[in-house]
PDB file of C-alpha atoms in Angstrom:
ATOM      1  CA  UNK A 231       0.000   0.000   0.000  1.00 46.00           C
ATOM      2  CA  UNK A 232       1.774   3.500  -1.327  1.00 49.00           C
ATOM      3  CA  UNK A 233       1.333   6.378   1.147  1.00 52.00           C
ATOM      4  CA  UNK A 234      -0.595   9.032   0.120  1.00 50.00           C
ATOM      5  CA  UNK A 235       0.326  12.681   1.278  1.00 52.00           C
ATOM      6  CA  UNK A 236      -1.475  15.340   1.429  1.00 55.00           C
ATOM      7  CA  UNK A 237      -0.742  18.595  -0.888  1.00 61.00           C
ATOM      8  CA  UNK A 238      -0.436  21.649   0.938  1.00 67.00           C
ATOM      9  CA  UNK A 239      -0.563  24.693  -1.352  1.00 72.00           C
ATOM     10  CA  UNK A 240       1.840  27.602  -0.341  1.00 78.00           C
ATOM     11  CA  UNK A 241       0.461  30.698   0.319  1.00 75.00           C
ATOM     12  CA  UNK A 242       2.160  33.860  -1.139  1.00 80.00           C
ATOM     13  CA  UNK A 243       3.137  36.452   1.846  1.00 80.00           C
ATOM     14  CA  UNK A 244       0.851  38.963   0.473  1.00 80.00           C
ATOM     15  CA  UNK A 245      -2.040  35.897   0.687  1.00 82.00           C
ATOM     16  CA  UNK A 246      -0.853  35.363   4.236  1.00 83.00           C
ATOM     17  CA  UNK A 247      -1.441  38.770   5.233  1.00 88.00           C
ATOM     18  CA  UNK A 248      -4.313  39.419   3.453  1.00 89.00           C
ATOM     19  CA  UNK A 249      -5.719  36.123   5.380  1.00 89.00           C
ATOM     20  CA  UNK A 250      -4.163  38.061   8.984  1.00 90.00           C
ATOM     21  CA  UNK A 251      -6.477  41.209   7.884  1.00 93.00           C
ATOM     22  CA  UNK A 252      -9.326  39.174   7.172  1.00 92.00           C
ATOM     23  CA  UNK A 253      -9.392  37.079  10.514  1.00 93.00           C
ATOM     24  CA  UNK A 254      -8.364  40.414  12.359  1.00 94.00           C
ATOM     25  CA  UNK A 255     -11.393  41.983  10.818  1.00 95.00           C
ATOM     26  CA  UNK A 256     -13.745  39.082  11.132  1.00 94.00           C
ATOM     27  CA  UNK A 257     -13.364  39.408  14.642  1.00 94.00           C
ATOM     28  CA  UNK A 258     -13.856  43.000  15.426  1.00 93.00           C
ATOM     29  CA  UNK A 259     -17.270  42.322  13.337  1.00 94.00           C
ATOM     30  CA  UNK A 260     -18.137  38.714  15.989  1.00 90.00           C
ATOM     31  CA  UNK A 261     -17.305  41.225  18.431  1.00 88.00           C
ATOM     32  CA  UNK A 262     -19.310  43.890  17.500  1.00 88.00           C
ATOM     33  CA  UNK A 263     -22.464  41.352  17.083  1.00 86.00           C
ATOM     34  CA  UNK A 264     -21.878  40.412  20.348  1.00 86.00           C
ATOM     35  CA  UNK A 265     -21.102  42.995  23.008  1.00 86.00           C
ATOM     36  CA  UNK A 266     -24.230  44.422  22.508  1.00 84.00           C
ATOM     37  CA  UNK A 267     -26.005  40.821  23.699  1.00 83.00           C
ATOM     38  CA  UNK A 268     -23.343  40.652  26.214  1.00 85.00           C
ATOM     39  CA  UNK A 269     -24.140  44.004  27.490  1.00 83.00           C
ATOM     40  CA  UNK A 270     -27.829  43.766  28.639  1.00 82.00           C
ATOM     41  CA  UNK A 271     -26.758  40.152  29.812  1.00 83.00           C
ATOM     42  CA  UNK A 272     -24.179  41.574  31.913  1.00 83.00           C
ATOM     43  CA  UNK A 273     -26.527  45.204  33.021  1.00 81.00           C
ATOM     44  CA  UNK A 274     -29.107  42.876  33.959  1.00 78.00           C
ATOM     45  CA  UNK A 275     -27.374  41.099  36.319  1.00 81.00           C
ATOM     46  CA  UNK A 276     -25.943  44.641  37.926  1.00 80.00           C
ATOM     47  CA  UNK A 277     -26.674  46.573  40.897  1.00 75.00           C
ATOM     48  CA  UNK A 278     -28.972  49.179  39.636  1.00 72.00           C
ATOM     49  CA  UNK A 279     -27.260  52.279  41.705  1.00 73.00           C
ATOM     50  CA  UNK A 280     -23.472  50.999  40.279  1.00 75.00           C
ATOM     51  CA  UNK A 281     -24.572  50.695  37.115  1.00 72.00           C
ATOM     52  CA  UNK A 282     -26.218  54.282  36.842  1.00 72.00           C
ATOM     53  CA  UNK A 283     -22.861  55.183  38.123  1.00 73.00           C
ATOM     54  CA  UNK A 284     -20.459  53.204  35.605  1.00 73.00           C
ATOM     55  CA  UNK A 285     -19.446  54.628  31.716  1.00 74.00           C
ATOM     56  CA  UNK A 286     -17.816  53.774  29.498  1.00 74.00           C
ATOM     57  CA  UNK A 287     -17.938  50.019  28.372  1.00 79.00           C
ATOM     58  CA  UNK A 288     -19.303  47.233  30.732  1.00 78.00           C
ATOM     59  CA  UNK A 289     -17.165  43.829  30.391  1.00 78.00           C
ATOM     60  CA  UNK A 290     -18.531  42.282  34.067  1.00 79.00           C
ATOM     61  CA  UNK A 291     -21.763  43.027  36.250  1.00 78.00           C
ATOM     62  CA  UNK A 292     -21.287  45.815  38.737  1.00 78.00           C
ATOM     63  CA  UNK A 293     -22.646  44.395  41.958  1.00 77.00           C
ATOM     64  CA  UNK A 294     -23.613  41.357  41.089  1.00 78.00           C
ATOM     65  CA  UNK A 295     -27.588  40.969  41.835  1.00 76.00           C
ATOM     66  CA  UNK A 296     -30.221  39.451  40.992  1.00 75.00           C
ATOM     67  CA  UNK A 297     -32.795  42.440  41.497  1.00 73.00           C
ATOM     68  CA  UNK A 298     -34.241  43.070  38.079  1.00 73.00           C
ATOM     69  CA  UNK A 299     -34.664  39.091  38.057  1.00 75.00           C
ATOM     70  CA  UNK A 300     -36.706  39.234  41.042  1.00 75.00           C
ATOM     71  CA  UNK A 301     -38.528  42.491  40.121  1.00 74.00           C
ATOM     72  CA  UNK A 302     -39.802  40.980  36.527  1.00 73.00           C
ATOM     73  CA  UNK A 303     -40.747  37.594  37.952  1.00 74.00           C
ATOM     74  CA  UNK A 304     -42.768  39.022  40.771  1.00 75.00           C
ATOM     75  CA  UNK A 305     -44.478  41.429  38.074  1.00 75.00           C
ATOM     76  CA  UNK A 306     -47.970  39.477  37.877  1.00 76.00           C
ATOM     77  CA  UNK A 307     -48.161  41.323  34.264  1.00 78.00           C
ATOM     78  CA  UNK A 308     -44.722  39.303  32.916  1.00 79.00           C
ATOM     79  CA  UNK A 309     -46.267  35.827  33.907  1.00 79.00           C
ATOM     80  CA  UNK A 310     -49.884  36.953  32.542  1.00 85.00           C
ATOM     81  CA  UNK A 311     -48.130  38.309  29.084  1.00 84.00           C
ATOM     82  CA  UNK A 312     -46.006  35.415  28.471  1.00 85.00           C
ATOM     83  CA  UNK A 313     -49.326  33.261  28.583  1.00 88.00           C
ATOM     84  CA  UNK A 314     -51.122  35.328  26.547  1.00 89.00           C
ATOM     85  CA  UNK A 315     -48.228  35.859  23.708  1.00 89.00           C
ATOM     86  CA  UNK A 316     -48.195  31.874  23.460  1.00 89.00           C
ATOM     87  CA  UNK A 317     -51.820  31.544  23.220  1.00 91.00           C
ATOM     88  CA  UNK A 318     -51.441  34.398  20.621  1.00 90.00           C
ATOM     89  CA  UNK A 319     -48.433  32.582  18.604  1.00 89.00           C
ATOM     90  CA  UNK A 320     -49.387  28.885  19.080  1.00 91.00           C
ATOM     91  CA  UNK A 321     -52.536  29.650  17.372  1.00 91.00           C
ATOM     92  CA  UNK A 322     -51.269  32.484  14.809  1.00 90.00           C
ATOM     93  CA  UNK A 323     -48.452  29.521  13.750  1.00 89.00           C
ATOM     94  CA  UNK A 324     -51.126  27.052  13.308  1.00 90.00           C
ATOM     95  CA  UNK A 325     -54.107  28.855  11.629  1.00 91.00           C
ATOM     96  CA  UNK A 326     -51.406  31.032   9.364  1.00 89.00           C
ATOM     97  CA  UNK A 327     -48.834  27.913   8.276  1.00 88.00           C
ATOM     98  CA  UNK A 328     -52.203  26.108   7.297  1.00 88.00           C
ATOM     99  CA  UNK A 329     -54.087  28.534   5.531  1.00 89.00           C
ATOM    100  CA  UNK A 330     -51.300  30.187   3.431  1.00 89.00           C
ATOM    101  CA  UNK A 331     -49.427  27.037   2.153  1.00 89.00           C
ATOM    102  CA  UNK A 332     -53.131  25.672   1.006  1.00 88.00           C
ATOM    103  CA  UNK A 333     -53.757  29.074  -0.658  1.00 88.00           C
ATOM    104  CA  UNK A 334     -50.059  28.917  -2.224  1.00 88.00           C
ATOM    105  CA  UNK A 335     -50.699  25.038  -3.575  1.00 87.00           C
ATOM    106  CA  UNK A 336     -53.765  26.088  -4.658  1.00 86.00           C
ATOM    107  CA  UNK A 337     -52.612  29.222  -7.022  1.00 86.00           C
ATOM    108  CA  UNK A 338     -49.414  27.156  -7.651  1.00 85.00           C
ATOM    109  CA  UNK A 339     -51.239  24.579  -9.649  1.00 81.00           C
ATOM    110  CA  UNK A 340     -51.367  25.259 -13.765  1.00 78.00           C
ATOM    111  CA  UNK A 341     -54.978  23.944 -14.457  1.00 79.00           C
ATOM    112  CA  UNK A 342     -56.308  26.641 -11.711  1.00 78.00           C
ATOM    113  CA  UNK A 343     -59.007  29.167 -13.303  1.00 81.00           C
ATOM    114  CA  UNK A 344     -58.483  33.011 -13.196  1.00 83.00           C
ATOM    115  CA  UNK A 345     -54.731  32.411 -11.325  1.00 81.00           C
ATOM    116  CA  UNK A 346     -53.248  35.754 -12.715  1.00 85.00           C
ATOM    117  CA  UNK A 347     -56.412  37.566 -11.851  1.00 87.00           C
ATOM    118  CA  UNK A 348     -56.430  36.280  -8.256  1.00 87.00           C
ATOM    119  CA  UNK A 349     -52.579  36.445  -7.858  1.00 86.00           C
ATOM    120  CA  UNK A 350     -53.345  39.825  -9.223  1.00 88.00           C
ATOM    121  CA  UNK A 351     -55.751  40.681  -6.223  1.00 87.00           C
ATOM    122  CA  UNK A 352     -53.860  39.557  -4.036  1.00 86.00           C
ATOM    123  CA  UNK A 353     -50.587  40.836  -4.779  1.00 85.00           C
ATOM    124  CA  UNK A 354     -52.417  44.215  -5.015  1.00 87.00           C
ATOM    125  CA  UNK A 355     -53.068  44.116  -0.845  1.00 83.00           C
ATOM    126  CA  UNK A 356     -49.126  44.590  -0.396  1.00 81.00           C
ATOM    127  CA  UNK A 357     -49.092  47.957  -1.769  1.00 82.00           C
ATOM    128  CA  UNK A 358     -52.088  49.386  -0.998  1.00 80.00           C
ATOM    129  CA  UNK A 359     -54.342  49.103   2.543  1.00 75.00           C
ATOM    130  CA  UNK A 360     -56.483  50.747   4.287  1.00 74.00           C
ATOM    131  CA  UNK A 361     -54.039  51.997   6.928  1.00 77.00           C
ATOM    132  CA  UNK A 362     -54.355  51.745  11.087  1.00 80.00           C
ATOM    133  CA  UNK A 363     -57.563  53.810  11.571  1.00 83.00           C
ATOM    134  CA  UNK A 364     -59.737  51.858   9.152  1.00 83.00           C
ATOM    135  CA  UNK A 365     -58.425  48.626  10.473  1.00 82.00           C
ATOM    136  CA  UNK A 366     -59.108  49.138  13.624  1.00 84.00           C
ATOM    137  CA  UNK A 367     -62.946  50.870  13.064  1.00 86.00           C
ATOM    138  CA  UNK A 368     -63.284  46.829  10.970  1.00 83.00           C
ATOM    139  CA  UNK A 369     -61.841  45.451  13.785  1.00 84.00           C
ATOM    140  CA  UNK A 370     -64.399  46.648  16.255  1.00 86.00           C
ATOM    141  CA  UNK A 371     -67.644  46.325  13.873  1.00 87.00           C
ATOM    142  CA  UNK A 372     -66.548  42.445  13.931  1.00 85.00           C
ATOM    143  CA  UNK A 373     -66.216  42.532  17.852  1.00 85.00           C
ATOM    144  CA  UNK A 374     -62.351  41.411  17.901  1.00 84.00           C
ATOM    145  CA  UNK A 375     -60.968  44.185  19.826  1.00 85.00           C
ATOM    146  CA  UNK A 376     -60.192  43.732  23.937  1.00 82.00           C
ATOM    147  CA  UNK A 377     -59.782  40.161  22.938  1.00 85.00           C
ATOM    148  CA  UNK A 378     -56.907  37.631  21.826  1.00 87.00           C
ATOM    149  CA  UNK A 379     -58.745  36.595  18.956  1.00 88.00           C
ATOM    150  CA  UNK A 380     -58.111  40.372  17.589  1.00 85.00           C
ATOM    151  CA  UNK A 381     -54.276  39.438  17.313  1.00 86.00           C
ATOM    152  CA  UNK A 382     -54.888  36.028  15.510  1.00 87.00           C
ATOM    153  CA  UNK A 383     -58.050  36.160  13.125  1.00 84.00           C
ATOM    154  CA  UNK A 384     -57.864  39.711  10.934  1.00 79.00           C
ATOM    155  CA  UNK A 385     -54.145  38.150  10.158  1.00 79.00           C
ATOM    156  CA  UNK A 386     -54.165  34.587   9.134  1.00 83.00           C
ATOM    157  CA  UNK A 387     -52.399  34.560   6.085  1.00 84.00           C
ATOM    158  CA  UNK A 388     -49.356  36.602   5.115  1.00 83.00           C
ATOM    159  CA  UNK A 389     -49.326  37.943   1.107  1.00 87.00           C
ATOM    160  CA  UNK A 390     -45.249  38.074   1.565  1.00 87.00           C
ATOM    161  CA  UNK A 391     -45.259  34.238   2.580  1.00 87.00           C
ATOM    162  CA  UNK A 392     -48.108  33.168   0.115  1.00 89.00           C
ATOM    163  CA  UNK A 393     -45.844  34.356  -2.698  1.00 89.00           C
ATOM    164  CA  UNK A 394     -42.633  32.420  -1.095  1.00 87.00           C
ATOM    165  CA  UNK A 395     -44.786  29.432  -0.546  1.00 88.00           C
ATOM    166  CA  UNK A 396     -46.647  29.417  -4.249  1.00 88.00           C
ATOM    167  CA  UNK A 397     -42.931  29.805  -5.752  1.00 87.00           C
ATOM    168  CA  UNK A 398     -41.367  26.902  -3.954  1.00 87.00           C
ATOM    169  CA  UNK A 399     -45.331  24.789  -4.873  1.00 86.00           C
ATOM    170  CA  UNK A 400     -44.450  25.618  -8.360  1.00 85.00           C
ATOM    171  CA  UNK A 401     -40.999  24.349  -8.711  1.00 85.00           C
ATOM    172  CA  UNK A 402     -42.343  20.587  -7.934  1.00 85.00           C
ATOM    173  CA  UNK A 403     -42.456  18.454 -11.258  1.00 84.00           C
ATOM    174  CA  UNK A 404     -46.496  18.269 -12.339  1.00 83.00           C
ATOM    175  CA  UNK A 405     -45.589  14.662 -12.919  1.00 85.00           C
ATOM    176  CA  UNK A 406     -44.538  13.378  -9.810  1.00 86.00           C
ATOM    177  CA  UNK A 407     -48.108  14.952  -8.824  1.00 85.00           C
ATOM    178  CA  UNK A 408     -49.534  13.131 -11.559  1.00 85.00           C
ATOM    179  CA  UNK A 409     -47.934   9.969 -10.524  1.00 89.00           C
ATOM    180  CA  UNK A 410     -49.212  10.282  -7.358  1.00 87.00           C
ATOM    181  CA  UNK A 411     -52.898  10.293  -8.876  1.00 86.00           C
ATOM    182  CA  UNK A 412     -52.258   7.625 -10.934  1.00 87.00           C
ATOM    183  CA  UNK A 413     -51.167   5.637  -7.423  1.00 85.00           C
ATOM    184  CA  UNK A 414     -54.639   6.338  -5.958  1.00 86.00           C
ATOM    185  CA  UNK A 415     -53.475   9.173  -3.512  1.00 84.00           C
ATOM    186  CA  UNK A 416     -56.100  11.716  -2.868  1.00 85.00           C
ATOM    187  CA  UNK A 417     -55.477  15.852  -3.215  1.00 82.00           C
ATOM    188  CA  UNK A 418     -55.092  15.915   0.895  1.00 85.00           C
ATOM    189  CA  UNK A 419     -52.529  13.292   1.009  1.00 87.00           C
ATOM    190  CA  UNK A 420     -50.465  14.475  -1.914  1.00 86.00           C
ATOM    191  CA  UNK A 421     -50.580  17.804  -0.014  1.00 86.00           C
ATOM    192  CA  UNK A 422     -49.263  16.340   3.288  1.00 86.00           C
ATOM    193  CA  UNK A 423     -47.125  13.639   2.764  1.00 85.00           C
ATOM    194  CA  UNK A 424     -45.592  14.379  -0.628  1.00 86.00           C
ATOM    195  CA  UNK A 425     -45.659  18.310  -1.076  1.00 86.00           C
ATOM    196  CA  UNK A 426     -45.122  19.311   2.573  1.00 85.00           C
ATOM    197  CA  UNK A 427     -42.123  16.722   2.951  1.00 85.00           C
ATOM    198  CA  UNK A 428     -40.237  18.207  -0.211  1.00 85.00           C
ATOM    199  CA  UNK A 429     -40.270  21.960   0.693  1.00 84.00           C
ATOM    200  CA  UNK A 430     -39.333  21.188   4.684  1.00 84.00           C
ATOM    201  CA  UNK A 431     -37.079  23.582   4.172  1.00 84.00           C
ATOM    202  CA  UNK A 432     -39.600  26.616   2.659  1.00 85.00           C
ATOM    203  CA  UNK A 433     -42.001  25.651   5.804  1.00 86.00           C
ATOM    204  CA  UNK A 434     -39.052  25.877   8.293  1.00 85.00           C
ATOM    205  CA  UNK A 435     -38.364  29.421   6.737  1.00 85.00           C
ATOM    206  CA  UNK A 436     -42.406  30.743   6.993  1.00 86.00           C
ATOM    207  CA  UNK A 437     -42.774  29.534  10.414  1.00 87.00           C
ATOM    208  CA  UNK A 438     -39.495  31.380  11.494  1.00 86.00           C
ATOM    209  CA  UNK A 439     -40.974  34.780   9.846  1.00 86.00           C
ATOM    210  CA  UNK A 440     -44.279  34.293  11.442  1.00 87.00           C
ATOM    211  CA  UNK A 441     -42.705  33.748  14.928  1.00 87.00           C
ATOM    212  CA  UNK A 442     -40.515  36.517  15.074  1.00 87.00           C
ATOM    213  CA  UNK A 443     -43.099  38.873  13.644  1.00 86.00           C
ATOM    214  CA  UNK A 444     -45.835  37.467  16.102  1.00 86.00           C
ATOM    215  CA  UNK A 445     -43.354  37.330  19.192  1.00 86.00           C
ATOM    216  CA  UNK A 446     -42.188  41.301  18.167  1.00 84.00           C
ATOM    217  CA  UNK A 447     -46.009  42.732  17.222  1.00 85.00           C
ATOM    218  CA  UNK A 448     -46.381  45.800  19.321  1.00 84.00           C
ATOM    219  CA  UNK A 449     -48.343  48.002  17.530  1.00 84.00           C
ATOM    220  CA  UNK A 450     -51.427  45.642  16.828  1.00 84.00           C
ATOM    221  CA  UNK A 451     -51.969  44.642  20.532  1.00 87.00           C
ATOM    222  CA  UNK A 452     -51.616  48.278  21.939  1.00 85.00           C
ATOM    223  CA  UNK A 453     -54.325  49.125  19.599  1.00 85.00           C
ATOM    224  CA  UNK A 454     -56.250  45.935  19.957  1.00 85.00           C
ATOM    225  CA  UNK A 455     -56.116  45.174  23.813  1.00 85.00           C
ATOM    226  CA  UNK A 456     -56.832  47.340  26.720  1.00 82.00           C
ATOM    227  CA  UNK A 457     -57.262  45.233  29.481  1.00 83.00           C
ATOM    228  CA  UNK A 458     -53.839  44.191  31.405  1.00 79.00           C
ATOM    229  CA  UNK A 459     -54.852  40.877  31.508  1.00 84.00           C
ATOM    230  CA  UNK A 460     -55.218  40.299  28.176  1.00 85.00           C
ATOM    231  CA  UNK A 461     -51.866  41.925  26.895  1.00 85.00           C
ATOM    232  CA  UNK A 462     -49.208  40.382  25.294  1.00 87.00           C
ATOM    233  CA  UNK A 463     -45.600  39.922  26.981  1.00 84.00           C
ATOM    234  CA  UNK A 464     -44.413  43.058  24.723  1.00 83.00           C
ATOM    235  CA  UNK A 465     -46.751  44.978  26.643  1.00 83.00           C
ATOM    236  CA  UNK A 466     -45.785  43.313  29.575  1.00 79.00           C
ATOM    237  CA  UNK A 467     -42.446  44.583  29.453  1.00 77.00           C
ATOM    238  CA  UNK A 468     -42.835  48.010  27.825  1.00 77.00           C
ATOM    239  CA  UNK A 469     -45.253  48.704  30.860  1.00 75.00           C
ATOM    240  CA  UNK A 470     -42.349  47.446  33.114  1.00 71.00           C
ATOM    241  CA  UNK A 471     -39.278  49.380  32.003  1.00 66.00           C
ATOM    242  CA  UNK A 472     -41.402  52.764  30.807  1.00 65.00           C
ATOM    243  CA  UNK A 473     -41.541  53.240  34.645  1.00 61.00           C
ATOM    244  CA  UNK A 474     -38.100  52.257  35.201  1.00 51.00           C
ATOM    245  CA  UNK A 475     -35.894  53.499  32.555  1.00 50.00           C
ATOM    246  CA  UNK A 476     -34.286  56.430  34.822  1.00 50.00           C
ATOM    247  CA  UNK A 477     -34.360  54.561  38.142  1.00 63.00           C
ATOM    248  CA  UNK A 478     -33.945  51.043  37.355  1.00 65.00           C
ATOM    249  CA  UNK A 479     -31.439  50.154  34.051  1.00 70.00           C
ATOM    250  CA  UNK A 480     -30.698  46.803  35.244  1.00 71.00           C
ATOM    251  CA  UNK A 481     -34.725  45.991  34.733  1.00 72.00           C
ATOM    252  CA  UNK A 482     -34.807  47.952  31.421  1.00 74.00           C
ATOM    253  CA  UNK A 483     -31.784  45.395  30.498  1.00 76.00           C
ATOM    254  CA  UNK A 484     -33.635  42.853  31.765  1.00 76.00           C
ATOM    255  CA  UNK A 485     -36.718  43.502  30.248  1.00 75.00           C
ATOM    256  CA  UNK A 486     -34.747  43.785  26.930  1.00 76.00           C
ATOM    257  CA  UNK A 487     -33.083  40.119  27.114  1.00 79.00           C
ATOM    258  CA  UNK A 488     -36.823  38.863  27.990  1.00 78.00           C
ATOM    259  CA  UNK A 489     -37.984  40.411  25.239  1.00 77.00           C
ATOM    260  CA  UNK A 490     -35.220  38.836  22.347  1.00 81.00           C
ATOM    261  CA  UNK A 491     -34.193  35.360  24.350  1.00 81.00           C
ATOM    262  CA  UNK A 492     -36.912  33.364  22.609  1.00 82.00           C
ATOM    263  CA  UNK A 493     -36.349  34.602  19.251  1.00 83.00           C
ATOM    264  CA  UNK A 494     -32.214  33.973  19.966  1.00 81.00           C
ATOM    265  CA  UNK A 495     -33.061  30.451  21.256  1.00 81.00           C
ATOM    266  CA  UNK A 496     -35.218  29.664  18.257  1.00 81.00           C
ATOM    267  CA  UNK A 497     -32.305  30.833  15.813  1.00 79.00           C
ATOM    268  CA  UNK A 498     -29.501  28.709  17.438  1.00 77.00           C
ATOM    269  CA  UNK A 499     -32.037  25.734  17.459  1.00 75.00           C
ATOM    270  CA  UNK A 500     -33.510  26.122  13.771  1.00 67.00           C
ATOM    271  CA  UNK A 501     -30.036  26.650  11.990  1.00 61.00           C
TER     272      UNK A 501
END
């Protein structure tokens, strides 16, 4: 048996410090992602009176404490507003991820009647609406505001994702569809266990944009819900730090790594 060895290919000097510059300045970038994360990890777990007193940049806690911890957790509001935002995503996910991949397989299809003037319609809503006032005077004629519902039903399906979805439906052969008929396989399980399974990947990408935009909606619940126990965790927390940005920065850091954790988590998880 000959030995085989490897083939290293010599880099030039001006390669090797081109490769120095881009490593150098690679890092200062990592590090520039991540000092801001690292600084409302570390301000949250700061005294609150040492940390109105530090400047410049914070590399440890000052004072370690757990105060703005134990400030959010005992706010009845956070607990409420956490419940409320999953109620508000678990069914916004569902109802959303169903309804908009049917509608794209649907308009996807060739043999479909009056496609372009639907897709037409549709695409139409993207650029023009009626704005915030009208939607919320058709919001109240249906009953939907100072309730949960408000956040979930006026919004099932996205125009933005329909498009993605109906693009990814269309690049599916027509004949592995066909074949499919031909096997005896009705339209819903051609739809479920064939289509679904091949664009994993689209699915994975729509259900990431609906949770961050659900988990991040501000706007729509402050004009939606009044009651406090019906508010979403952005709420929640927006109620929290307004009254304790100038006393309390360790619970307006707090309140701030409550606020992006989940959506963090889910990134690290889904890629």
């Amino acid at each position: 048996m000959q030995n085989t060895k490897t083939m290293k290919i010599k880099m030039s000097t001006g390669e090797k410090i081109f490769s120095v510059i881009n490593y150098i300045f690679l890092a200062l970038v990592a590090v520039a992602c991540l000092y801001p994360m690292l600084y409302v990890l570390f301000a949250s777990f700061s005294n609150s009176n040492q940390l109105m007193r530090h400047t410049g940049i914070l590399l440890w806690p000052q004072g370690l404490s757990a105060g703005a911890y134990e400030m959010v957790f005992k706010n009845p509001m956070i607990a409420r507003g956490y419940l409320n935002t999953m109620f508000v995503l678990v069914m916004s996910l569902i109802l959303q991820i169903t309804l908009t991949s049917l509608g794209a397989y649907f308009l996807s299809r060739r043999n479909v009647m009056f496609q372009k003037p639907i897709m037409l319609l549709i695409t139409f809503t993207m650029f023009f609406s009626g704005g915030m006032i009208p939607t919320y005077l058709n919001m109240k004629s249906l009953h939907l505001t100072g309730s949960l519902w408000g956040l979930i039903l006026p919004f099932m399906i996205s125009v933005y994702n329909l498009i993605i979805l109906k693009t990814s439906f269309a690049s599916i052969p027509e004949s592995l569809i066909e074949a499919a008929r031909i096997d005896g396989a009705s339209e819903a399980r051609i739809f479920f266990t064939i289509v679904l399974r091949l664009l994993a990947p689209a699915m994975v990408t729509i259900f990431l944009f609906l949770f961050v935009a659900t988990w991040n909606n501000f706007l729509l619940p402050l004009m939606m819900v009044s009651s406090d126990t019906l508010k979403p965790v952005t709420l929640g927390l927006y109620g929290m730090v307004s009254l304790a940005t100038f006393t309390d920065r360790g619970a307006l850091m707090m309140g701030a790594l409550l606020g992006v954790l989940p959506v963090i988590v889910l990134f690290i998880f889904a890629f």
